[in-house]
């Protein structure tokens, strides 16, 4: 039985006992008066918890939630002496979660008494500042995706999109609750940033508030499929024509489980999910591990051009977690051979992971963001294609420094999934796949998701984005710059040992423009795998 039911029973029991006790508390039974007062107070607390709209935990677990808050209050002392530090990040530290909560709730996000990080520990990173800081007038940093560096639309692109440098990463309706989707989209609408649909396609809840959407299309072609699961031009064109849809993103793989398909059991395929995905109610919803609309790199480039045309000239790109290097090199060679380039590429690090996955995939499959982003950036630079393709990046992006460091490594913008889940009220219970999410974020249980009040959480999503962008502007100004696109690897320093630090530019080994076109392999990965890549096949040439 769900833990949710006993908590409701407890609230009702408290109400009943309070009423009985109050009735019994007469002058003839004077000793019952203190007990009746306590129970009456608990009754009031329980009823208030059920109707208040600020805390999802209290709505789902009346009375009991206050014990959590009490232990949360005394937790720093318990943790400090007996358990762990606030900086242990598995998967996210208390400090990382706290900065999201504070910014989402517009609470004080400053910290006294110096850093809690060991600045002499290997791996510690910082950003160099300037003795002549600038003044940044606006924190509304953007990129015109689908346009050339000069601002003119690329061939075939009629509707370029002016995107924020910080957006909501892919999370599907079905994985997240309806209330969570509505709150995310309303927050995105208020803040003027984009909300990625995830491969579950565009639901009625994505459309309700009108926020900008990145429509992700996975191997199941949800929202643009025939009954047999193959790609449907007609259904695609219908959804792509929605004014909300700003970018089309083909999902090749994701950080949580790259190279792994998925099945949503039929018992979980509700009428709403079926409507969004274009599948039958109550039948298994299958995401194959590979696409059927193309089978070679050249065919994939042609598919990108096909989607661009069918969408009325909207920017089209793809998302992947890097696996075999020669497979991405094959895509790059297909770009050269066809003359077709995606408008953007999103690199998902293996540390990304809102989706549940087998432990082996979570822990040991896929390339982390730093290495994956560097490979993609260097390949495009080496082919003189970097100015034609915008790069997004996702994988444990929480703070403004995370954004700055990632952009220094070559990204044009960043996406966050779990960060925005924290803004919705997620407490990292890691029960996303059980349908028993205690805050109503990752569940389809109607009673549980009632705890997530859309107007309140939409405001938190908006504020988290706004204040993170403000913090990014402060970092940019402190470095003497005017836009985060100016952050270079020379601005980021990493400690590699107790007595040695190195600039990111010396650690990341960036290639020179055009080097691959000239046959100069400046890194081992290119020397070994570039000759193996084929534009006509994802298989390696030996």
PDB file of C-alpha atoms in Angstrom, residues 208-482:
ATOM      1  CA  UNK A 208      -2.239  25.222 -21.694  1.00  0.00           C
ATOM      2  CA  UNK A 209      -0.001  28.145 -20.686  1.00  0.00           C
ATOM      3  CA  UNK A 210       1.661  28.895 -24.014  1.00  0.00           C
ATOM      4  CA  UNK A 211       5.348  28.759 -23.057  1.00  0.00           C
ATOM      5  CA  UNK A 212       7.982  28.208 -25.759  1.00  0.00           C
ATOM      6  CA  UNK A 213       8.592  24.530 -26.564  1.00  0.00           C
ATOM      7  CA  UNK A 214      11.474  22.480 -27.891  1.00  0.00           C
ATOM      8  CA  UNK A 215       9.717  19.467 -29.380  1.00  0.00           C
ATOM      9  CA  UNK A 216      11.843  16.380 -28.855  1.00  0.00           C
ATOM     10  CA  UNK A 217      11.284  13.506 -31.275  1.00  0.00           C
ATOM     11  CA  UNK A 218      12.593  10.139 -30.194  1.00  0.00           C
ATOM     12  CA  UNK A 219      12.697   6.748 -31.871  1.00  0.00           C
ATOM     13  CA  UNK A 220       9.036   6.127 -30.982  1.00  0.00           C
ATOM     14  CA  UNK A 221       7.995   9.221 -32.993  1.00  0.00           C
ATOM     15  CA  UNK A 222       5.413  10.115 -30.373  1.00  0.00           C
ATOM     16  CA  UNK A 223       3.113  12.827 -31.659  1.00  0.00           C
ATOM     17  CA  UNK A 224       4.208  12.186 -35.247  1.00  0.00           C
ATOM     18  CA  UNK A 225       3.687   8.468 -35.873  1.00  0.00           C
ATOM     19  CA  UNK A 226       1.558   6.015 -37.780  1.00  0.00           C
ATOM     20  CA  UNK A 227      -0.178   3.214 -35.898  1.00  0.00           C
ATOM     21  CA  UNK A 228       2.733   0.881 -36.635  1.00  0.00           C
ATOM     22  CA  UNK A 229       5.222   3.272 -34.992  1.00  0.00           C
ATOM     23  CA  UNK A 230       6.744   4.657 -38.195  1.00  0.00           C
ATOM     24  CA  UNK A 231       7.217   8.382 -38.816  1.00  0.00           C
ATOM     25  CA  UNK A 232       4.166  10.302 -40.102  1.00  0.00           C
ATOM     26  CA  UNK A 233       4.738  13.498 -42.100  1.00  0.00           C
ATOM     27  CA  UNK A 234       1.109  14.528 -41.665  1.00  0.00           C
ATOM     28  CA  UNK A 235       1.106  14.282 -37.866  1.00  0.00           C
ATOM     29  CA  UNK A 236       4.524  15.907 -37.642  1.00  0.00           C
ATOM     30  CA  UNK A 237       3.493  18.902 -39.758  1.00  0.00           C
ATOM     31  CA  UNK A 238       0.360  19.384 -37.640  1.00  0.00           C
ATOM     32  CA  UNK A 239       2.255  19.569 -34.339  1.00  0.00           C
ATOM     33  CA  UNK A 240       5.258  21.430 -35.751  1.00  0.00           C
ATOM     34  CA  UNK A 241       2.938  24.190 -36.978  1.00  0.00           C
ATOM     35  CA  UNK A 242       2.014  25.106 -33.378  1.00  0.00           C
ATOM     36  CA  UNK A 243       3.230  28.626 -32.611  1.00  0.00           C
ATOM     37  CA  UNK A 244       4.637  27.394 -29.282  1.00  0.00           C
ATOM     38  CA  UNK A 245       7.029  24.999 -31.010  1.00  0.00           C
ATOM     39  CA  UNK A 246      10.249  26.928 -31.589  1.00  0.00           C
ATOM     40  CA  UNK A 247      12.822  24.151 -32.132  1.00  0.00           C
ATOM     41  CA  UNK A 248      12.652  20.538 -33.349  1.00  0.00           C
ATOM     42  CA  UNK A 249      15.072  18.177 -31.582  1.00  0.00           C
ATOM     43  CA  UNK A 250      15.768  14.614 -32.783  1.00  0.00           C
ATOM     44  CA  UNK A 251      16.774  12.480 -29.816  1.00  0.00           C
ATOM     45  CA  UNK A 252      19.475   9.961 -30.688  1.00  0.00           C
ATOM     46  CA  UNK A 253      20.325   9.109 -27.097  1.00  0.00           C
ATOM     47  CA  UNK A 254      20.115  10.520 -23.573  1.00  0.00           C
ATOM     48  CA  UNK A 255      22.540  10.669 -20.702  1.00  0.00           C
ATOM     49  CA  UNK A 256      20.462   8.534 -18.345  1.00  0.00           C
ATOM     50  CA  UNK A 257      20.489   5.440 -20.549  1.00  0.00           C
ATOM     51  CA  UNK A 258      22.245   5.958 -23.901  1.00  0.00           C
ATOM     52  CA  UNK A 259      21.721   3.149 -26.386  1.00  0.00           C
ATOM     53  CA  UNK A 260      18.761   1.792 -24.415  1.00  0.00           C
ATOM     54  CA  UNK A 261      15.141   1.809 -25.544  1.00  0.00           C
ATOM     55  CA  UNK A 262      12.185   1.799 -23.215  1.00  0.00           C
ATOM     56  CA  UNK A 263       8.683   0.511 -22.606  1.00  0.00           C
ATOM     57  CA  UNK A 264       5.891   2.334 -20.819  1.00  0.00           C
ATOM     58  CA  UNK A 265       3.627  -0.520 -19.652  1.00  0.00           C
ATOM     59  CA  UNK A 266       0.078  -0.430 -20.959  1.00  0.00           C
ATOM     60  CA  UNK A 267      -1.377  -0.077 -17.467  1.00  0.00           C
ATOM     61  CA  UNK A 268       0.310   3.340 -17.255  1.00  0.00           C
ATOM     62  CA  UNK A 269      -0.843   4.534 -20.699  1.00  0.00           C
ATOM     63  CA  UNK A 270      -3.745   6.758 -19.659  1.00  0.00           C
ATOM     64  CA  UNK A 271      -6.041   8.524 -22.138  1.00  0.00           C
ATOM     65  CA  UNK A 272      -4.031  11.743 -21.671  1.00  0.00           C
ATOM     66  CA  UNK A 273      -0.692  10.047 -22.323  1.00  0.00           C
ATOM     67  CA  UNK A 274      -2.174   8.186 -25.292  1.00  0.00           C
ATOM     68  CA  UNK A 275      -3.497  11.448 -26.737  1.00  0.00           C
ATOM     69  CA  UNK A 276      -0.102  13.170 -26.476  1.00  0.00           C
ATOM     70  CA  UNK A 277       1.902  10.274 -27.865  1.00  0.00           C
ATOM     71  CA  UNK A 278      -0.504   9.064 -30.523  1.00  0.00           C
ATOM     72  CA  UNK A 279      -0.759   5.529 -29.143  1.00  0.00           C
ATOM     73  CA  UNK A 280      -3.621   3.313 -27.985  1.00  0.00           C
ATOM     74  CA  UNK A 281      -4.890   3.553 -24.414  1.00  0.00           C
ATOM     75  CA  UNK A 282      -3.819   0.626 -22.267  1.00  0.00           C
ATOM     76  CA  UNK A 283      -1.257  -0.770 -24.719  1.00  0.00           C
ATOM     77  CA  UNK A 284       2.489  -0.933 -24.171  1.00  0.00           C
ATOM     78  CA  UNK A 285       4.198   2.224 -25.420  1.00  0.00           C
ATOM     79  CA  UNK A 286       7.540   1.205 -26.955  1.00  0.00           C
ATOM     80  CA  UNK A 287      10.563   3.415 -27.598  1.00  0.00           C
ATOM     81  CA  UNK A 288      12.946   1.413 -29.804  1.00  0.00           C
ATOM     82  CA  UNK A 289      16.661   1.729 -29.221  1.00  0.00           C
ATOM     83  CA  UNK A 290      17.170   3.035 -32.789  1.00  0.00           C
ATOM     84  CA  UNK A 291      15.327   5.215 -35.299  1.00  0.00           C
ATOM     85  CA  UNK A 292      13.475   3.739 -38.278  1.00  0.00           C
ATOM     86  CA  UNK A 293      13.211   6.955 -40.347  1.00  0.00           C
ATOM     87  CA  UNK A 294      16.922   6.807 -41.193  1.00  0.00           C
ATOM     88  CA  UNK A 295      19.694   4.241 -40.944  1.00  0.00           C
ATOM     89  CA  UNK A 296      22.825   6.042 -42.172  1.00  0.00           C
ATOM     90  CA  UNK A 297      24.450   9.408 -41.351  1.00  0.00           C
ATOM     91  CA  UNK A 298      23.588  10.764 -44.803  1.00  0.00           C
ATOM     92  CA  UNK A 299      19.953   9.697 -44.390  1.00  0.00           C
ATOM     93  CA  UNK A 300      19.887  11.444 -41.012  1.00  0.00           C
ATOM     94  CA  UNK A 301      21.052  14.738 -42.548  1.00  0.00           C
ATOM     95  CA  UNK A 302      18.346  14.347 -45.187  1.00  0.00           C
ATOM     96  CA  UNK A 303      15.797  13.686 -42.415  1.00  0.00           C
ATOM     97  CA  UNK A 304      16.875  16.928 -40.713  1.00  0.00           C
ATOM     98  CA  UNK A 305      16.272  18.842 -43.937  1.00  0.00           C
ATOM     99  CA  UNK A 306      12.930  17.081 -44.373  1.00  0.00           C
ATOM    100  CA  UNK A 307      11.778  18.121 -40.878  1.00  0.00           C
ATOM    101  CA  UNK A 308      12.929  21.674 -41.463  1.00  0.00           C
ATOM    102  CA  UNK A 309      10.780  21.843 -44.596  1.00  0.00           C
ATOM    103  CA  UNK A 310       7.740  20.154 -43.017  1.00  0.00           C
ATOM    104  CA  UNK A 311       7.894  22.464 -39.981  1.00  0.00           C
ATOM    105  CA  UNK A 312       7.702  25.611 -42.076  1.00  0.00           C
ATOM    106  CA  UNK A 313      11.357  26.486 -41.691  1.00  0.00           C
ATOM    107  CA  UNK A 314      11.877  26.061 -37.956  1.00  0.00           C
ATOM    108  CA  UNK A 315      15.383  25.214 -36.674  1.00  0.00           C
ATOM    109  CA  UNK A 316      16.052  21.470 -36.445  1.00  0.00           C
ATOM    110  CA  UNK A 317      18.843  19.741 -34.536  1.00  0.00           C
ATOM    111  CA  UNK A 318      19.585  16.640 -32.528  1.00  0.00           C
ATOM    112  CA  UNK A 319      20.530  15.530 -29.032  1.00  0.00           C
ATOM    113  CA  UNK A 320      22.926  12.765 -28.105  1.00  0.00           C
ATOM    114  CA  UNK A 321      25.167  11.392 -25.422  1.00  0.00           C
ATOM    115  CA  UNK A 322      28.518  10.628 -27.043  1.00  0.00           C
ATOM    116  CA  UNK A 323      29.382   6.948 -27.379  1.00  0.00           C
ATOM    117  CA  UNK A 324      31.631   5.576 -30.151  1.00  0.00           C
ATOM    118  CA  UNK A 325      33.607   8.608 -31.412  1.00  0.00           C
ATOM    119  CA  UNK A 326      33.576   7.353 -35.015  1.00  0.00           C
ATOM    120  CA  UNK A 327      29.769   7.483 -35.064  1.00  0.00           C
ATOM    121  CA  UNK A 328      29.715  11.207 -34.365  1.00  0.00           C
ATOM    122  CA  UNK A 329      32.565  11.644 -36.826  1.00  0.00           C
ATOM    123  CA  UNK A 330      30.369   9.817 -39.366  1.00  0.00           C
ATOM    124  CA  UNK A 331      27.654  12.432 -38.811  1.00  0.00           C
ATOM    125  CA  UNK A 332      30.242  15.165 -39.304  1.00  0.00           C
ATOM    126  CA  UNK A 333      31.408  13.599 -42.573  1.00  0.00           C
ATOM    127  CA  UNK A 334      27.767  13.389 -43.686  1.00  0.00           C
ATOM    128  CA  UNK A 335      27.432  17.126 -43.044  1.00  0.00           C
ATOM    129  CA  UNK A 336      30.370  17.746 -45.365  1.00  0.00           C
ATOM    130  CA  UNK A 337      29.127  15.372 -48.056  1.00  0.00           C
ATOM    131  CA  UNK A 338      25.505  16.588 -48.122  1.00  0.00           C
ATOM    132  CA  UNK A 339      26.086  20.234 -47.294  1.00  0.00           C
ATOM    133  CA  UNK A 340      23.301  19.894 -44.708  1.00  0.00           C
ATOM    134  CA  UNK A 341      24.094  20.933 -41.150  1.00  0.00           C
ATOM    135  CA  UNK A 342      21.819  20.759 -38.128  1.00  0.00           C
ATOM    136  CA  UNK A 343      20.919  24.135 -36.670  1.00  0.00           C
ATOM    137  CA  UNK A 344      21.939  22.938 -33.221  1.00  0.00           C
ATOM    138  CA  UNK A 345      23.306  19.936 -31.335  1.00  0.00           C
ATOM    139  CA  UNK A 346      22.589  19.247 -27.673  1.00  0.00           C
ATOM    140  CA  UNK A 347      25.261  17.212 -25.913  1.00  0.00           C
ATOM    141  CA  UNK A 348      23.842  15.266 -22.973  1.00  0.00           C
ATOM    142  CA  UNK A 349      26.399  14.112 -20.421  1.00  0.00           C
ATOM    143  CA  UNK A 350      26.081  10.658 -18.882  1.00  0.00           C
ATOM    144  CA  UNK A 351      25.711  12.384 -15.495  1.00  0.00           C
ATOM    145  CA  UNK A 352      22.308  13.565 -16.701  1.00  0.00           C
ATOM    146  CA  UNK A 353      19.505  11.405 -15.465  1.00  0.00           C
ATOM    147  CA  UNK A 354      15.895  12.249 -14.668  1.00  0.00           C
ATOM    148  CA  UNK A 355      14.849   9.003 -16.354  1.00  0.00           C
ATOM    149  CA  UNK A 356      15.107   5.726 -14.463  1.00  0.00           C
ATOM    150  CA  UNK A 357      17.616   3.325 -15.989  1.00  0.00           C
ATOM    151  CA  UNK A 358      19.381   0.031 -15.273  1.00  0.00           C
ATOM    152  CA  UNK A 359      22.228   0.535 -12.811  1.00  0.00           C
ATOM    153  CA  UNK A 360      24.812  -0.618 -15.325  1.00  0.00           C
ATOM    154  CA  UNK A 361      23.718   2.110 -17.747  1.00  0.00           C
ATOM    155  CA  UNK A 362      23.479   4.796 -15.068  1.00  0.00           C
ATOM    156  CA  UNK A 363      26.944   4.056 -13.746  1.00  0.00           C
ATOM    157  CA  UNK A 364      28.975   2.796 -16.686  1.00  0.00           C
ATOM    158  CA  UNK A 365      27.533   3.690 -20.123  1.00  0.00           C
ATOM    159  CA  UNK A 366      27.958   6.982 -21.949  1.00  0.00           C
ATOM    160  CA  UNK A 367      30.475   9.833 -21.987  1.00  0.00           C
ATOM    161  CA  UNK A 368      30.432  12.535 -19.288  1.00  0.00           C
ATOM    162  CA  UNK A 369      29.515  16.033 -20.417  1.00  0.00           C
ATOM    163  CA  UNK A 370      33.009  17.561 -20.332  1.00  0.00           C
ATOM    164  CA  UNK A 371      34.522  14.990 -22.686  1.00  0.00           C
ATOM    165  CA  UNK A 372      31.432  14.723 -24.893  1.00  0.00           C
ATOM    166  CA  UNK A 373      31.081  18.480 -25.351  1.00  0.00           C
ATOM    167  CA  UNK A 374      34.774  18.863 -26.079  1.00  0.00           C
ATOM    168  CA  UNK A 375      34.640  16.170 -28.769  1.00  0.00           C
ATOM    169  CA  UNK A 376      31.647  17.732 -30.543  1.00  0.00           C
ATOM    170  CA  UNK A 377      33.020  21.280 -30.293  1.00  0.00           C
ATOM    171  CA  UNK A 378      36.470  20.268 -31.547  1.00  0.00           C
ATOM    172  CA  UNK A 379      35.066  18.274 -34.452  1.00  0.00           C
ATOM    173  CA  UNK A 380      32.986  21.208 -35.693  1.00  0.00           C
ATOM    174  CA  UNK A 381      35.907  23.610 -35.234  1.00  0.00           C
ATOM    175  CA  UNK A 382      38.227  21.249 -37.111  1.00  0.00           C
ATOM    176  CA  UNK A 383      35.775  21.190 -40.032  1.00  0.00           C
ATOM    177  CA  UNK A 384      35.108  24.961 -40.019  1.00  0.00           C
ATOM    178  CA  UNK A 385      31.436  24.209 -39.213  1.00  0.00           C
ATOM    179  CA  UNK A 386      31.311  25.590 -35.692  1.00  0.00           C
ATOM    180  CA  UNK A 387      29.732  28.915 -36.696  1.00  0.00           C
ATOM    181  CA  UNK A 388      26.903  27.062 -38.478  1.00  0.00           C
ATOM    182  CA  UNK A 389      25.834  24.909 -35.505  1.00  0.00           C
ATOM    183  CA  UNK A 390      24.833  26.083 -32.037  1.00  0.00           C
ATOM    184  CA  UNK A 391      25.743  23.805 -29.145  1.00  0.00           C
ATOM    185  CA  UNK A 392      23.568  23.127 -26.118  1.00  0.00           C
ATOM    186  CA  UNK A 393      24.743  21.123 -23.124  1.00  0.00           C
ATOM    187  CA  UNK A 394      23.044  19.314 -20.254  1.00  0.00           C
ATOM    188  CA  UNK A 395      24.256  17.325 -17.285  1.00  0.00           C
ATOM    189  CA  UNK A 396      24.056  18.447 -13.609  1.00  0.00           C
ATOM    190  CA  UNK A 397      23.723  22.153 -14.439  1.00  0.00           C
ATOM    191  CA  UNK A 398      22.585  23.933 -11.269  1.00  0.00           C
ATOM    192  CA  UNK A 399      24.404  27.205 -10.648  1.00  0.00           C
ATOM    193  CA  UNK A 400      25.601  30.161 -12.697  1.00  0.00           C
ATOM    194  CA  UNK A 401      29.159  28.854 -12.356  1.00  0.00           C
ATOM    195  CA  UNK A 402      28.038  25.543 -13.892  1.00  0.00           C
ATOM    196  CA  UNK A 403      26.727  27.509 -16.874  1.00  0.00           C
ATOM    197  CA  UNK A 404      29.883  29.626 -17.134  1.00  0.00           C
ATOM    198  CA  UNK A 405      32.214  26.617 -16.980  1.00  0.00           C
ATOM    199  CA  UNK A 406      30.159  24.716 -19.584  1.00  0.00           C
ATOM    200  CA  UNK A 407      30.091  27.675 -21.946  1.00  0.00           C
ATOM    201  CA  UNK A 408      33.853  28.040 -21.511  1.00  0.00           C
ATOM    202  CA  UNK A 409      34.152  24.479 -22.814  1.00  0.00           C
ATOM    203  CA  UNK A 410      32.287  25.346 -26.008  1.00  0.00           C
ATOM    204  CA  UNK A 411      28.537  25.393 -25.272  1.00  0.00           C
ATOM    205  CA  UNK A 412      26.318  28.238 -26.493  1.00  0.00           C
ATOM    206  CA  UNK A 413      23.588  27.457 -23.975  1.00  0.00           C
ATOM    207  CA  UNK A 414      22.781  25.058 -21.134  1.00  0.00           C
ATOM    208  CA  UNK A 415      19.759  22.985 -20.197  1.00  0.00           C
ATOM    209  CA  UNK A 416      18.791  21.754 -16.733  1.00  0.00           C
ATOM    210  CA  UNK A 417      16.272  19.084 -15.742  1.00  0.00           C
ATOM    211  CA  UNK A 418      16.847  18.205 -12.093  1.00  0.00           C
ATOM    212  CA  UNK A 419      17.581  21.837 -11.247  1.00  0.00           C
ATOM    213  CA  UNK A 420      14.103  22.829 -12.387  1.00  0.00           C
ATOM    214  CA  UNK A 421      12.674  19.776 -10.591  1.00  0.00           C
ATOM    215  CA  UNK A 422      14.166  21.172  -7.375  1.00  0.00           C
ATOM    216  CA  UNK A 423      12.521  24.505  -8.199  1.00  0.00           C
ATOM    217  CA  UNK A 424       9.201  22.613  -8.378  1.00  0.00           C
ATOM    218  CA  UNK A 425       9.803  21.251  -4.877  1.00  0.00           C
ATOM    219  CA  UNK A 426      11.621  17.949  -5.566  1.00  0.00           C
ATOM    220  CA  UNK A 427      13.447  16.776  -2.417  1.00  0.00           C
ATOM    221  CA  UNK A 428      15.635  14.148  -4.146  1.00  0.00           C
ATOM    222  CA  UNK A 429      13.743  11.210  -2.632  1.00  0.00           C
ATOM    223  CA  UNK A 430      14.782   9.255  -5.765  1.00  0.00           C
ATOM    224  CA  UNK A 431      11.378   7.607  -6.050  1.00  0.00           C
ATOM    225  CA  UNK A 432      10.656   8.999  -9.541  1.00  0.00           C
ATOM    226  CA  UNK A 433      10.119   5.536 -11.077  1.00  0.00           C
ATOM    227  CA  UNK A 434       7.791   4.243  -8.332  1.00  0.00           C
ATOM    228  CA  UNK A 435       4.818   6.595  -8.888  1.00  0.00           C
ATOM    229  CA  UNK A 436       5.123   7.520  -5.186  1.00  0.00           C
ATOM    230  CA  UNK A 437       6.845  10.895  -5.536  1.00  0.00           C
ATOM    231  CA  UNK A 438       6.160  12.681  -2.222  1.00  0.00           C
ATOM    232  CA  UNK A 439       5.984  16.151  -3.786  1.00  0.00           C
ATOM    233  CA  UNK A 440       3.769  15.432  -6.806  1.00  0.00           C
ATOM    234  CA  UNK A 441       6.525  16.176  -9.350  1.00  0.00           C
ATOM    235  CA  UNK A 442       7.157  12.727 -10.853  1.00  0.00           C
ATOM    236  CA  UNK A 443       3.895  10.840 -10.452  1.00  0.00           C
ATOM    237  CA  UNK A 444       0.593  10.229 -12.220  1.00  0.00           C
ATOM    238  CA  UNK A 445      -1.240   9.672  -8.933  1.00  0.00           C
ATOM    239  CA  UNK A 446      -3.976  12.309  -8.926  1.00  0.00           C
ATOM    240  CA  UNK A 447      -3.948  12.765  -5.152  1.00  0.00           C
ATOM    241  CA  UNK A 448      -0.192  13.067  -4.950  1.00  0.00           C
ATOM    242  CA  UNK A 449       0.131  15.585  -7.765  1.00  0.00           C
ATOM    243  CA  UNK A 450      -2.616  17.701  -6.174  1.00  0.00           C
ATOM    244  CA  UNK A 451       0.096  18.711  -3.701  1.00  0.00           C
ATOM    245  CA  UNK A 452       1.915  20.602  -6.469  1.00  0.00           C
ATOM    246  CA  UNK A 453       0.061  23.897  -6.807  1.00  0.00           C
ATOM    247  CA  UNK A 454       0.735  25.216 -10.303  1.00  0.00           C
ATOM    248  CA  UNK A 455       0.670  29.029  -9.759  1.00  0.00           C
ATOM    249  CA  UNK A 456       3.011  28.811  -6.760  1.00  0.00           C
ATOM    250  CA  UNK A 457       5.490  26.441  -8.408  1.00  0.00           C
ATOM    251  CA  UNK A 458       5.406  28.302 -11.743  1.00  0.00           C
ATOM    252  CA  UNK A 459       6.563  31.405  -9.899  1.00  0.00           C
ATOM    253  CA  UNK A 460       9.404  29.403  -8.357  1.00  0.00           C
ATOM    254  CA  UNK A 461      10.483  28.080 -11.757  1.00  0.00           C
ATOM    255  CA  UNK A 462      10.496  31.630 -13.103  1.00  0.00           C
ATOM    256  CA  UNK A 463      12.433  32.994 -10.116  1.00  0.00           C
ATOM    257  CA  UNK A 464      15.042  30.210 -10.207  1.00  0.00           C
ATOM    258  CA  UNK A 465      15.766  31.016 -13.842  1.00  0.00           C
ATOM    259  CA  UNK A 466      15.734  34.780 -13.300  1.00  0.00           C
ATOM    260  CA  UNK A 467      18.032  34.749 -10.304  1.00  0.00           C
ATOM    261  CA  UNK A 468      20.420  32.225 -11.837  1.00  0.00           C
ATOM    262  CA  UNK A 469      20.722  34.476 -14.893  1.00  0.00           C
ATOM    263  CA  UNK A 470      21.345  37.454 -12.619  1.00  0.00           C
ATOM    264  CA  UNK A 471      24.117  35.510 -10.891  1.00  0.00           C
ATOM    265  CA  UNK A 472      25.570  34.649 -14.306  1.00  0.00           C
ATOM    266  CA  UNK A 473      25.581  38.342 -15.214  1.00  0.00           C
ATOM    267  CA  UNK A 474      27.523  39.074 -12.025  1.00  0.00           C
ATOM    268  CA  UNK A 475      30.114  36.422 -12.938  1.00  0.00           C
ATOM    269  CA  UNK A 476      30.425  37.833 -16.453  1.00  0.00           C
ATOM    270  CA  UNK A 477      30.921  41.340 -15.099  1.00  0.00           C
ATOM    271  CA  UNK A 478      33.468  40.196 -12.516  1.00  0.00           C
ATOM    272  CA  UNK A 479      35.501  38.596 -15.316  1.00  0.00           C
ATOM    273  CA  UNK A 480      35.516  41.892 -17.228  1.00  0.00           C
ATOM    274  CA  UNK A 481      33.203  40.587 -19.976  1.00  0.00           C
ATOM    275  CA  UNK A 482      29.821  41.613 -21.387  1.00  0.00           C
TER     276      UNK A 482
END
